[in-house]
Coordinates of C-alpha atoms and ligand atoms in Angstrom, one line a residue:
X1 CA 72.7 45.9 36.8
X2 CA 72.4 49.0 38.4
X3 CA 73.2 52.6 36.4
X4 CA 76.4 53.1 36.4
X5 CA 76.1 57.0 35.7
X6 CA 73.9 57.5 38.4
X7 CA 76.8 57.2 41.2
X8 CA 78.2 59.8 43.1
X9 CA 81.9 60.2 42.1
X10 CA 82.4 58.8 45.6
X11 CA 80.8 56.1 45.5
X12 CA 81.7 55.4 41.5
X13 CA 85.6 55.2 43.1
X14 CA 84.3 52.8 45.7
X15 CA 83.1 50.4 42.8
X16 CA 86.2 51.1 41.0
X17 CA 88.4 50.2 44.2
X18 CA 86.5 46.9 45.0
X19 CA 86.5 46.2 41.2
X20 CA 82.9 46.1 41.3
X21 CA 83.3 47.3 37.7
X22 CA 86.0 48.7 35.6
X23 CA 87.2 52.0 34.7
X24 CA 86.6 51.7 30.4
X25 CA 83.0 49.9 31.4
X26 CA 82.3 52.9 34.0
X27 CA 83.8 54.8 31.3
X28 CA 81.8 53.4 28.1
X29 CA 78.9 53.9 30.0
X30 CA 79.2 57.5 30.5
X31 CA 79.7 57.7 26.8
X32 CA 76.6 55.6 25.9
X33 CA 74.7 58.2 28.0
X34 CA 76.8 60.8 26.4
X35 CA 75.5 59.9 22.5
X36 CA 71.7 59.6 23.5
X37 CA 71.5 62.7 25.7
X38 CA 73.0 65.4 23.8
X39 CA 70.6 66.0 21.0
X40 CA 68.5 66.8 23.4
X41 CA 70.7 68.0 26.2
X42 CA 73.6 69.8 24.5
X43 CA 75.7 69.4 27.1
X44 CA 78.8 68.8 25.0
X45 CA 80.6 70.2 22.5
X46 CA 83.2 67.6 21.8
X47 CA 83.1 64.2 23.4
X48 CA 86.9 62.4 23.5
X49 CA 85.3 58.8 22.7
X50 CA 88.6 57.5 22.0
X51 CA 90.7 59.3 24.4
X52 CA 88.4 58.8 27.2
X53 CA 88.6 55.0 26.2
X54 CA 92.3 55.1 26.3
X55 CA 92.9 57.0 29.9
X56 CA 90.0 54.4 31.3
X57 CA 92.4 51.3 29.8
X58 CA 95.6 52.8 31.6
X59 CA 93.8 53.5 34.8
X60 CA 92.5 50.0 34.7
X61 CA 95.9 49.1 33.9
X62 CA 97.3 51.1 36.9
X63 CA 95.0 49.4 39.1
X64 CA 95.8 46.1 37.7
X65 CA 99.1 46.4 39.1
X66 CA 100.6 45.5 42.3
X67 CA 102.4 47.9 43.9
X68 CA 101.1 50.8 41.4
X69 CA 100.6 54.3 42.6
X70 CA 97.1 55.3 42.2
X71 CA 95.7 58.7 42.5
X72 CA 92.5 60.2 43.9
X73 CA 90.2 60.4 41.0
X74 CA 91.6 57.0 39.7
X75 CA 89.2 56.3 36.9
X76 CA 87.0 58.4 37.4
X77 CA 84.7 60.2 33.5
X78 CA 84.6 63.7 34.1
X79 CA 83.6 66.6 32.0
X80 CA 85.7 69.5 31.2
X81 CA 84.4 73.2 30.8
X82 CA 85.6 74.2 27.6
X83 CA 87.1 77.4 29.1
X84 CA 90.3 75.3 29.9
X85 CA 93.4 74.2 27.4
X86 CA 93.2 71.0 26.8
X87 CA 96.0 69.4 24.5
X88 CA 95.2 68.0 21.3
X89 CA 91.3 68.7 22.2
X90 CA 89.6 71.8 20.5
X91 CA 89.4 74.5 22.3
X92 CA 87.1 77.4 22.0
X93 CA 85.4 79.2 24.7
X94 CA 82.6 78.4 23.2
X95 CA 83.4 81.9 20.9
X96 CA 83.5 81.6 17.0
X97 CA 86.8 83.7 17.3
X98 CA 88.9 80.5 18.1
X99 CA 87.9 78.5 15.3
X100 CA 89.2 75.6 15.6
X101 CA 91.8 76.5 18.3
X102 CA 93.2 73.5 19.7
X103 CA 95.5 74.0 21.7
X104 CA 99.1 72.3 22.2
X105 CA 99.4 72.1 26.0
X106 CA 97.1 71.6 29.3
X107 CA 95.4 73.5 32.0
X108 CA 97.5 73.4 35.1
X109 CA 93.4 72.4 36.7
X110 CA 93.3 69.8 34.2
X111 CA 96.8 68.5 33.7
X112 CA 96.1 67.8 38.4
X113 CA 92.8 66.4 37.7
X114 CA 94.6 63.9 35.0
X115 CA 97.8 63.3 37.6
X116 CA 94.9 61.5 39.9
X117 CA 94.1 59.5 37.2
X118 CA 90.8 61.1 35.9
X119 CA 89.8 60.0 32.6
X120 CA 88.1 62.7 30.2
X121 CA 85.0 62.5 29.0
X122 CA 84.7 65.8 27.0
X123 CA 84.5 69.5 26.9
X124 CA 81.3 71.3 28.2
X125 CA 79.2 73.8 26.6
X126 CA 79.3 77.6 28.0
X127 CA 78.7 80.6 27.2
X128 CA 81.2 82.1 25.2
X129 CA 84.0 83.8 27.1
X130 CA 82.1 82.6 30.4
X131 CA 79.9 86.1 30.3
X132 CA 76.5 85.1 30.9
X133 CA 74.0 83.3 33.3
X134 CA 71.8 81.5 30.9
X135 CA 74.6 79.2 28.4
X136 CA 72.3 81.2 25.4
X137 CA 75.3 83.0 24.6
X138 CA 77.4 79.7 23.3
X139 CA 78.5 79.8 19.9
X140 CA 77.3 76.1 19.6
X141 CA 73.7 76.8 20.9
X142 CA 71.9 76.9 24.3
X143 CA 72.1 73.7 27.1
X144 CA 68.6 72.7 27.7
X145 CA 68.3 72.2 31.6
X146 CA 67.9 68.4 32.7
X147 CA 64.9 70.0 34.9
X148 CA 61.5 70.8 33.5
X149 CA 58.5 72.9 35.0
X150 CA 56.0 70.4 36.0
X151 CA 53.9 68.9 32.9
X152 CA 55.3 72.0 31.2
X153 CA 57.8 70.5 28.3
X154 CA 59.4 74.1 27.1
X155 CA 63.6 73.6 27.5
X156 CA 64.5 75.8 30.8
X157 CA 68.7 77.1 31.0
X158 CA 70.3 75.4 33.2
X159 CA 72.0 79.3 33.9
X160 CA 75.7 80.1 33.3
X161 CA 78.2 80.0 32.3
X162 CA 79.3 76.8 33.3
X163 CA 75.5 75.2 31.7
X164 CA 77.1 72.0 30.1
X165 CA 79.0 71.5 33.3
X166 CA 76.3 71.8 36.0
X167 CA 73.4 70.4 32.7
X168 CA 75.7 67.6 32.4
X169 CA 76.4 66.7 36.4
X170 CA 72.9 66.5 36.7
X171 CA 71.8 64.3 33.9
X172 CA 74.9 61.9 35.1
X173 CA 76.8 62.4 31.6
X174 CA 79.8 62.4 34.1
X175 CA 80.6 62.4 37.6
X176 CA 81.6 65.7 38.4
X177 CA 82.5 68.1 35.9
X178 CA 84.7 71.2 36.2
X179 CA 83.6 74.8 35.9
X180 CA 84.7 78.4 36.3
X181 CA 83.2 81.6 37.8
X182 CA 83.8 85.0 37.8
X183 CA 80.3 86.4 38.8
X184 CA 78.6 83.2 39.9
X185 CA 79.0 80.8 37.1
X186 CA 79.6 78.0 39.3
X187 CA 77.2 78.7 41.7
X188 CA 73.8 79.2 39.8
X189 CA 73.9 77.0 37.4
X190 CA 74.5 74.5 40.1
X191 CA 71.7 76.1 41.8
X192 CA 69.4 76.0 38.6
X193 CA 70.3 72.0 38.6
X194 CA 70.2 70.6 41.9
X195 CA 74.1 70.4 41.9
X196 CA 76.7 71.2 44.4
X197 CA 79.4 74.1 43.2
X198 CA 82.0 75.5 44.8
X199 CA 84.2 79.1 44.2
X200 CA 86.7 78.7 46.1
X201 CA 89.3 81.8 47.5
X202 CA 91.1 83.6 45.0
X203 CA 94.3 81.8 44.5
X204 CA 93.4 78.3 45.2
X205 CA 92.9 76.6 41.5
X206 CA 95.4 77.7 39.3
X207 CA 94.5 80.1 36.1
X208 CA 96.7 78.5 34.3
X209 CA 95.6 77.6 30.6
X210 CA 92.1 78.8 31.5
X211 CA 90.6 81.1 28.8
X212 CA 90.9 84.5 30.6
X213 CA 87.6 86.7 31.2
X214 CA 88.6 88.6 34.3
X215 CA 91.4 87.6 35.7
X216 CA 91.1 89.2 38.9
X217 CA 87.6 87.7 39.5
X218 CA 88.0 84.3 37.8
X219 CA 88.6 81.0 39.8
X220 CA 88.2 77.2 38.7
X221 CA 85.9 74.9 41.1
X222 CA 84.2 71.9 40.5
X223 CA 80.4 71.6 40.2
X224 CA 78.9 67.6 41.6
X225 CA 76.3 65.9 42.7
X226 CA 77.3 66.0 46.6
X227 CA 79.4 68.4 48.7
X228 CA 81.8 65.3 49.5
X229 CA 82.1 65.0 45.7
X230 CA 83.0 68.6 45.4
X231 CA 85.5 68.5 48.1
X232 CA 87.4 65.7 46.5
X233 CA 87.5 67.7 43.2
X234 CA 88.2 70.8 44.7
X235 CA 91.3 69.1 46.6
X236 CA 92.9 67.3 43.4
X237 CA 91.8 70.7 41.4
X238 CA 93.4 73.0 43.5
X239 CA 97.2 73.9 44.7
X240 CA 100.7 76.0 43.9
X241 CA 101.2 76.4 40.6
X242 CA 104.2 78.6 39.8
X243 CA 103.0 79.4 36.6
X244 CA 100.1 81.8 38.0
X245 CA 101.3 84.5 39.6
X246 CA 98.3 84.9 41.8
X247 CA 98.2 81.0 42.7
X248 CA 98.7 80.8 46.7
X249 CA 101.7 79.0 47.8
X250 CA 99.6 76.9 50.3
X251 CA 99.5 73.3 50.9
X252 CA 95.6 72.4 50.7
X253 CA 93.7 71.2 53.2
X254 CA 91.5 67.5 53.2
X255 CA 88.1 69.3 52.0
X256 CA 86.7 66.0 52.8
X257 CA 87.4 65.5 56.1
X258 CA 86.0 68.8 56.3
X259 CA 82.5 67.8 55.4
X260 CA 82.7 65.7 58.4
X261 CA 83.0 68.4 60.9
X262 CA 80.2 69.2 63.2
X263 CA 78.7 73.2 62.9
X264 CA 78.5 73.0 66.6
X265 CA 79.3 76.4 68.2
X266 CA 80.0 77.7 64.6
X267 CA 78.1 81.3 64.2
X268 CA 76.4 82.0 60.9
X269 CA 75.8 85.5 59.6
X270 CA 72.8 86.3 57.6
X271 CA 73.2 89.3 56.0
X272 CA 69.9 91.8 56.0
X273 CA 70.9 93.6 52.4
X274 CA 70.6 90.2 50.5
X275 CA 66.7 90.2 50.9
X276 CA 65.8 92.1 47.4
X277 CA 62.3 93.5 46.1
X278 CA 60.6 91.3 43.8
X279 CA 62.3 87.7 45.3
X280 CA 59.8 85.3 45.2
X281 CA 58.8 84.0 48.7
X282 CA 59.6 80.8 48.3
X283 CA 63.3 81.6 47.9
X284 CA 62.6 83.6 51.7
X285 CA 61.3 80.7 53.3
X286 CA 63.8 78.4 52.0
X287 CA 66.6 80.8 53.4
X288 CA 64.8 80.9 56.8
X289 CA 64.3 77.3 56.7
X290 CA 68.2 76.9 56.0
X291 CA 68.7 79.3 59.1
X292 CA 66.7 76.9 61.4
X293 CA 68.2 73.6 60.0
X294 CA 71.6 75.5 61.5
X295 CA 70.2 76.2 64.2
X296 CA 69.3 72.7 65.0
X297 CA 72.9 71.2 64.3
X298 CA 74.4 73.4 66.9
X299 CA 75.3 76.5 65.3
X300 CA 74.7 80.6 66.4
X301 CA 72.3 82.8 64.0
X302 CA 73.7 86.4 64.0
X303 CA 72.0 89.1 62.1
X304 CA 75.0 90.9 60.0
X305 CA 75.2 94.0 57.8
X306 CA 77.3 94.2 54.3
X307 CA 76.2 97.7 53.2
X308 CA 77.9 98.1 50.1
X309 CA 75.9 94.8 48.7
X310 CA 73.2 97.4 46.8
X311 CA 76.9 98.1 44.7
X312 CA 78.1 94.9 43.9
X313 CA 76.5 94.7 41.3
X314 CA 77.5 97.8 39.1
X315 CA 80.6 97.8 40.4
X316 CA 81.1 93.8 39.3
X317 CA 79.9 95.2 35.4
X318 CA 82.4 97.8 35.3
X319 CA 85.5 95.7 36.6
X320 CA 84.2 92.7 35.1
X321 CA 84.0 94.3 31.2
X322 CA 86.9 96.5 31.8
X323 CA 89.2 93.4 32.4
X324 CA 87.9 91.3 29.8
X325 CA 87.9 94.1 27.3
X326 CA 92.1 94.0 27.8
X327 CA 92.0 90.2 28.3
X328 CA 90.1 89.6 24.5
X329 CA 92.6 92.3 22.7
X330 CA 94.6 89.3 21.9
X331 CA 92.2 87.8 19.7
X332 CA 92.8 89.9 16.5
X333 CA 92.9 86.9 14.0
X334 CA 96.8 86.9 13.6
X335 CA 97.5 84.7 16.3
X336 CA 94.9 82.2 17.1
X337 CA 91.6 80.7 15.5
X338 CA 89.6 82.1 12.9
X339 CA 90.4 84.8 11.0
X340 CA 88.8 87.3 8.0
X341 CA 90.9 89.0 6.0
X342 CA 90.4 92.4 5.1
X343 CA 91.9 95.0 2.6
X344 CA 95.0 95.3 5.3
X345 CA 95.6 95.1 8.8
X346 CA 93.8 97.1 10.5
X347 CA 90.2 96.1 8.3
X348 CA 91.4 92.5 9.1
X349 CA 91.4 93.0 13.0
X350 CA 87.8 94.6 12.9
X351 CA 86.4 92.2 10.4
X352 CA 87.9 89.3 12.4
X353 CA 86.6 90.5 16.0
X354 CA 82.9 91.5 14.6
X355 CA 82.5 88.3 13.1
X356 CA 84.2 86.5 15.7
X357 CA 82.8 87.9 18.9
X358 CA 79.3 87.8 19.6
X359 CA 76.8 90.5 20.9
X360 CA 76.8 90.0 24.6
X361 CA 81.3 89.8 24.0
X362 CA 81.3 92.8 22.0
X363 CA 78.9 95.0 24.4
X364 CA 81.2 93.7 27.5
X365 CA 84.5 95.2 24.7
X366 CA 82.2 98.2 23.9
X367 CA 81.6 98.7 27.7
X368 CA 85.1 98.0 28.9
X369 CA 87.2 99.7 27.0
X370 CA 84.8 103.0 27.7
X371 CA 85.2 102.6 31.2
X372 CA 89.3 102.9 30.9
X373 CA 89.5 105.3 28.4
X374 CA 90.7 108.4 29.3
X375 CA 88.4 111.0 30.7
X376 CA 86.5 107.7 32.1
X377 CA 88.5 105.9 34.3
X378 CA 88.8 108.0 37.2
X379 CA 84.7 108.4 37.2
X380 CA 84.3 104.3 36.6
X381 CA 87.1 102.3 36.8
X382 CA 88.8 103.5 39.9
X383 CA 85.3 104.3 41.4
X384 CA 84.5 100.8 40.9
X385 CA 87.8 99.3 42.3
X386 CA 86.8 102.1 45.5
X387 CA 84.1 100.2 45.8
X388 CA 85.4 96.7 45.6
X389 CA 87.6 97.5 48.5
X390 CA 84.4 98.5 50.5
X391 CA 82.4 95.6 50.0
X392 CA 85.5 93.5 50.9
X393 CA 85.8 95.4 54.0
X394 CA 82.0 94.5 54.9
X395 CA 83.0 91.1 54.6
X396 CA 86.5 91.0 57.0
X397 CA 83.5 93.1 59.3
X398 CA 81.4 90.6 59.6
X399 CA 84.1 87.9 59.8
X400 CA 85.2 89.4 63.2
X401 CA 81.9 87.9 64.5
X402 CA 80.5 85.2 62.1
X403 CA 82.1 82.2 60.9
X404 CA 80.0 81.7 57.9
X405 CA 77.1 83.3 55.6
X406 CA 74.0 81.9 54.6
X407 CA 72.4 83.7 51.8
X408 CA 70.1 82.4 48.6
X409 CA 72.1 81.3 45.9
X410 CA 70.3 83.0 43.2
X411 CA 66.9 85.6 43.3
X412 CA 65.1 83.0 41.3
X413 CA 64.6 79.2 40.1
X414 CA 65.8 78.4 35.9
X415 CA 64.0 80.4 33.7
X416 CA 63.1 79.1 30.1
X417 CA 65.1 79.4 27.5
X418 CA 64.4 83.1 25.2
X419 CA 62.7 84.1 28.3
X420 CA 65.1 86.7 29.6
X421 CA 66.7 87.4 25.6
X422 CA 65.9 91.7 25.4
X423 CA 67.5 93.4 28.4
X424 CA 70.5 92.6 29.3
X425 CA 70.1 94.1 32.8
X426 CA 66.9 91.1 33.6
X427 CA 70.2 89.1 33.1
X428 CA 73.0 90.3 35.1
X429 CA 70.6 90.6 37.9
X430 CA 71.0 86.6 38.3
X431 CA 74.4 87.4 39.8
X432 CA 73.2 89.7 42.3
X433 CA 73.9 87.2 45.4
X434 CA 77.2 85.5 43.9
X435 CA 79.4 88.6 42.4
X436 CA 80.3 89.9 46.0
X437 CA 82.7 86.8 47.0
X438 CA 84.3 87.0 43.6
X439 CA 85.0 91.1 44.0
X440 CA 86.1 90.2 48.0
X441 CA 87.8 87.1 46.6
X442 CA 86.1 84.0 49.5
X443 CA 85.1 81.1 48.7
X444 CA 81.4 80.2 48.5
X445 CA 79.3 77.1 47.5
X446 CA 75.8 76.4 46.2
X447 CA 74.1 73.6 48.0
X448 CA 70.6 72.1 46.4
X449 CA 67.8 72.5 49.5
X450 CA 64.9 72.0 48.2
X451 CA 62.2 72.3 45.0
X452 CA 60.4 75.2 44.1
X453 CA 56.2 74.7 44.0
X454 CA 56.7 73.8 40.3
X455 CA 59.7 71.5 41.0
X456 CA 62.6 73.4 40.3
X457 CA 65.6 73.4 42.8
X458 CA 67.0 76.0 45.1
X459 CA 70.1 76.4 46.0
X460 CA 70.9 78.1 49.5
X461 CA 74.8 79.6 49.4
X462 CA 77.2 79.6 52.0
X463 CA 80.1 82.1 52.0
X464 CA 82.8 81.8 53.9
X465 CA 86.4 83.8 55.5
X466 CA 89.5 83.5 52.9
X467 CA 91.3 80.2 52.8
X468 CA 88.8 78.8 54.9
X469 CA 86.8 76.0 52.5
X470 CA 86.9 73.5 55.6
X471 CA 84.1 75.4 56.8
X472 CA 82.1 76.0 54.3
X473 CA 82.2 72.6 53.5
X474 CA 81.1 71.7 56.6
X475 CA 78.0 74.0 56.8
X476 CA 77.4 73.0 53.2
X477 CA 77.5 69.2 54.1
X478 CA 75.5 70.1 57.2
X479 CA 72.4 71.9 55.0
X480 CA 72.6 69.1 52.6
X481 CA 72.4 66.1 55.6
X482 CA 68.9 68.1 56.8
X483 CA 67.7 68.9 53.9
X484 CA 67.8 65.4 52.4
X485 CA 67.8 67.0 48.7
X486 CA 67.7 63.7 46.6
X487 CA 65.0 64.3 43.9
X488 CA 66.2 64.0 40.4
X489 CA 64.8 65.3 36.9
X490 CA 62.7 62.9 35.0
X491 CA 65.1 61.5 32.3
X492 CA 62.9 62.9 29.2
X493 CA 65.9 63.0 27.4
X494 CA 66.9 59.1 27.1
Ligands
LIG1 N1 76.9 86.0 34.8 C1 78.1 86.7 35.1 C2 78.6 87.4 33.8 O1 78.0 87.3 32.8 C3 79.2 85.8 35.6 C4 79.8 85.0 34.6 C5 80.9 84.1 35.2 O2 80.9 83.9 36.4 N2 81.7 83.6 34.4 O3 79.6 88.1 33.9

């Protein structure tokens, strides 16, 4: 019989619909995957064995009956990021200050992905509070990447945040899993895993019952194994919520169809400031060999210029901290997860949050609450959101003339695991391609293009105008059709 796991979450629906195979076997498969990969893969920091069971027995149920409705994802195991409320199911960021938080309702992502008659597998490992691009900051331990270097058997990161989610997708311990990113945690760890992720514009997924870390940066996506994949999570993910005041009142558009369209005519922008010092050349040729695989579909190269890129960057890690330094005040032991009582309140809050938090939360606190304190905010803060404005500017610029960008996803392949631990800097530097959608608020996806000379992937990223996924999905779907990406990690972990 023929893996089960090792479907696309397309063609895992197709079985489904013929009734090739059931839901609970699809499901029980996914689960025996599940308990022999994550000693080694850590993927997952609760697995729903018997809740999974019992939504793949009413889908099958559903299906069973004439005349039933059925939804998009009928069926379907995915894995859950544990940045979003799920009900009944511990949540915890993957931070030691929420204890055993489980929470008592669902995402609004979530409770759509369930509607279509998902069935859940889990929740993902991350790093905690999503800040990081290596899933070493996790309470619960680092994700070792599916992908190896050669003959060389040290554990690589499968990056971050969203590390279970993309580790997970890759190692098909689900079909698709769901993510979050604020700086580019969908978008590098899919790139460090040969998976598909997608940010998309500000406002699409609802934040809904998502663990807050910036919440004018953070948006929900999906990371998969194919951009059609991703569009059909993106599409049941996404939509009005009125619960999230910054969720778009906008009907959502078939992402699917969209991979279907031809690039044709289309004119992509490649924009000179994203080629940095030290980028290794293979990560060069790759983007120019994405530029000519364009080219050869039909589509317009245009040399573009974003000249506030060089500030993305520092401008990201003021905004970034600042917000989450206000969002994490709530955690002060009285009102959710774990607490440590001290001689009164005060000593209570402060011994809670420094045993609760971890270094790189605490340093983001530290640096956030700095750059709004008085005195400070005018030289940082508002500097910073000065600059934001600029670099979104660039963008609406060069979206006069481009209908596109093509960029690198990330400045490098997965690094091993300890390898970047002393300066925190070596890490945010990961983000240096992906923070500039978040701060201009477009959608952009990271599509897997080809392996590095020690057999790593590369991910080549596609950015596109606000609102407008349908065409990044269909440059994304027209890299992925010429690049033929289909290799796939040795399964050491089995
Ligand atoms: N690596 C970035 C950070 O640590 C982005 C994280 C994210 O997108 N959640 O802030």
């Amino acid at each position: 019989m023929t893996d089960l796991t090792a479907l696309s979450l397309i063609a895992a629906l197709d079985g489904l619909a013929k009734k090739t195979f059931s839901s609970e076997e699809l499901t029980n498969a996914f689960l025996d995957a599940i308990d022999k990969a994550n000693p080694h893969l850590n993927a997952y920091v609760v697995v729903t064995h018997d809740k999974a069971r019992a939504m793949a027995k009413a889908s099958d149920a559903r299906r069973a009956k004439k005349g039933a409705a059925l939804g998009a994802l009928e069926g379907a195991p995915l894995g859950i990021k544990d940045l979003f409320c799920t009900e009944g199911v511990r949540t915890t960021a993957c931070s030691n200050i929420l204890g055993e938080f489980t929470p008592t309702y669902e995402s609004s992502v979530t409770a759509n992905l369930w509607r279509e008659g998902a069935v859940m597998l889990g929740k993902l490992n991350m790093d905690e509070f999503a800040m990081g691009s290596s899933n070493e900051t996790s309470r619960f331990g680092p994700v070792a990447n599916p992908w190896r270097r050669g003959k060389d058997n040290s554990n690589l990161t499968p990056g971050g945040s969203s590390g279970g989610s993309a580790a997970a997708t890759a190692a098909n311990l689900c079909l698709a899993a769901t993510a979050t990113d604020t700086g580019g945690s969908i978008r590098q760890p899919a790139a460090f895993t040969g998976t598909v992720g997608i940010k998309p514009t500000y406002g699409r997924c609802s934040r809904w019952g998502i663990v807050a870390f910036a919440s004018s940066l953070d948006q929900a996506g999906p990371i998969a194994k194919t951009v059609e994949d991703a569009a059909l999570m993106l599409r049941s993910m996404c939509g009005h919520d009125p619960k999230d005041s910054t969720s778009l009142p906008l009907a959502v558009p078939d992402f699917v169809k969209a991979c279907g369209r031809s690039v044709k005519g289309l004119t992509i922008g490649v924009p000179e400031e994203y080629r940095v010092d030290g980028m290794p050349g293979e990560i060069d040729a790759l983007w120019a060999q994405g530029v000519a695989w364009l080219q050869a579909a039909g589509a317009k190269i245009k040399s573009i210029s974003l000249p506030h890129t060089k500030y993305a960057l520092p401008c990201y890690y003021i905004i970034a901290p600042a917000e989450a330094s206000s969002n994490l005040a709530r955690y002060d032991g009285m009102r959710y997860g774990a607490r440590v009582s001290g001689k009164d309140l005060l000593s209570s809050y402060e011994a809670t949050r420094a045993s609760g938090f971890g270094a790189e939360v605490q340093r983001r606190v530290l640096i956030g609450t700095y750059v709004l304190s008085a005195g400070y905010y005018d030289a940082y803060y508002l500097r910073a959101q000065k600059v934001r404005t600029r670099i979104a500017e660039d963008f609406r610029t060069a979206f006069a003339d481009v209908d596109a960008i093509l960029t690198p996803a990330t400045p490098s392949a997965a690094f091993a695991i300890g390898e970047r631990g002393d300066d925190p800097v070596q890490m945010y530097l990961n983000d240096i391609f992906t923070v500039t959608a978040n701060l201009a608020g477009l959608p952009g996806i990271s599509v897997p293009a080809a392996l590095d000379s020690r057999g790593l992937p590369l991910g080549l990223q596609v950015i596109g105008r606000a609102l407008d996924e349908e065409t990044v999905f269909a440059v994304a779907a027209a890299l992925e059709k010429a690049a033929g990406f289909n290799a796939k990690p040795d399964a050491w972990w089995r």
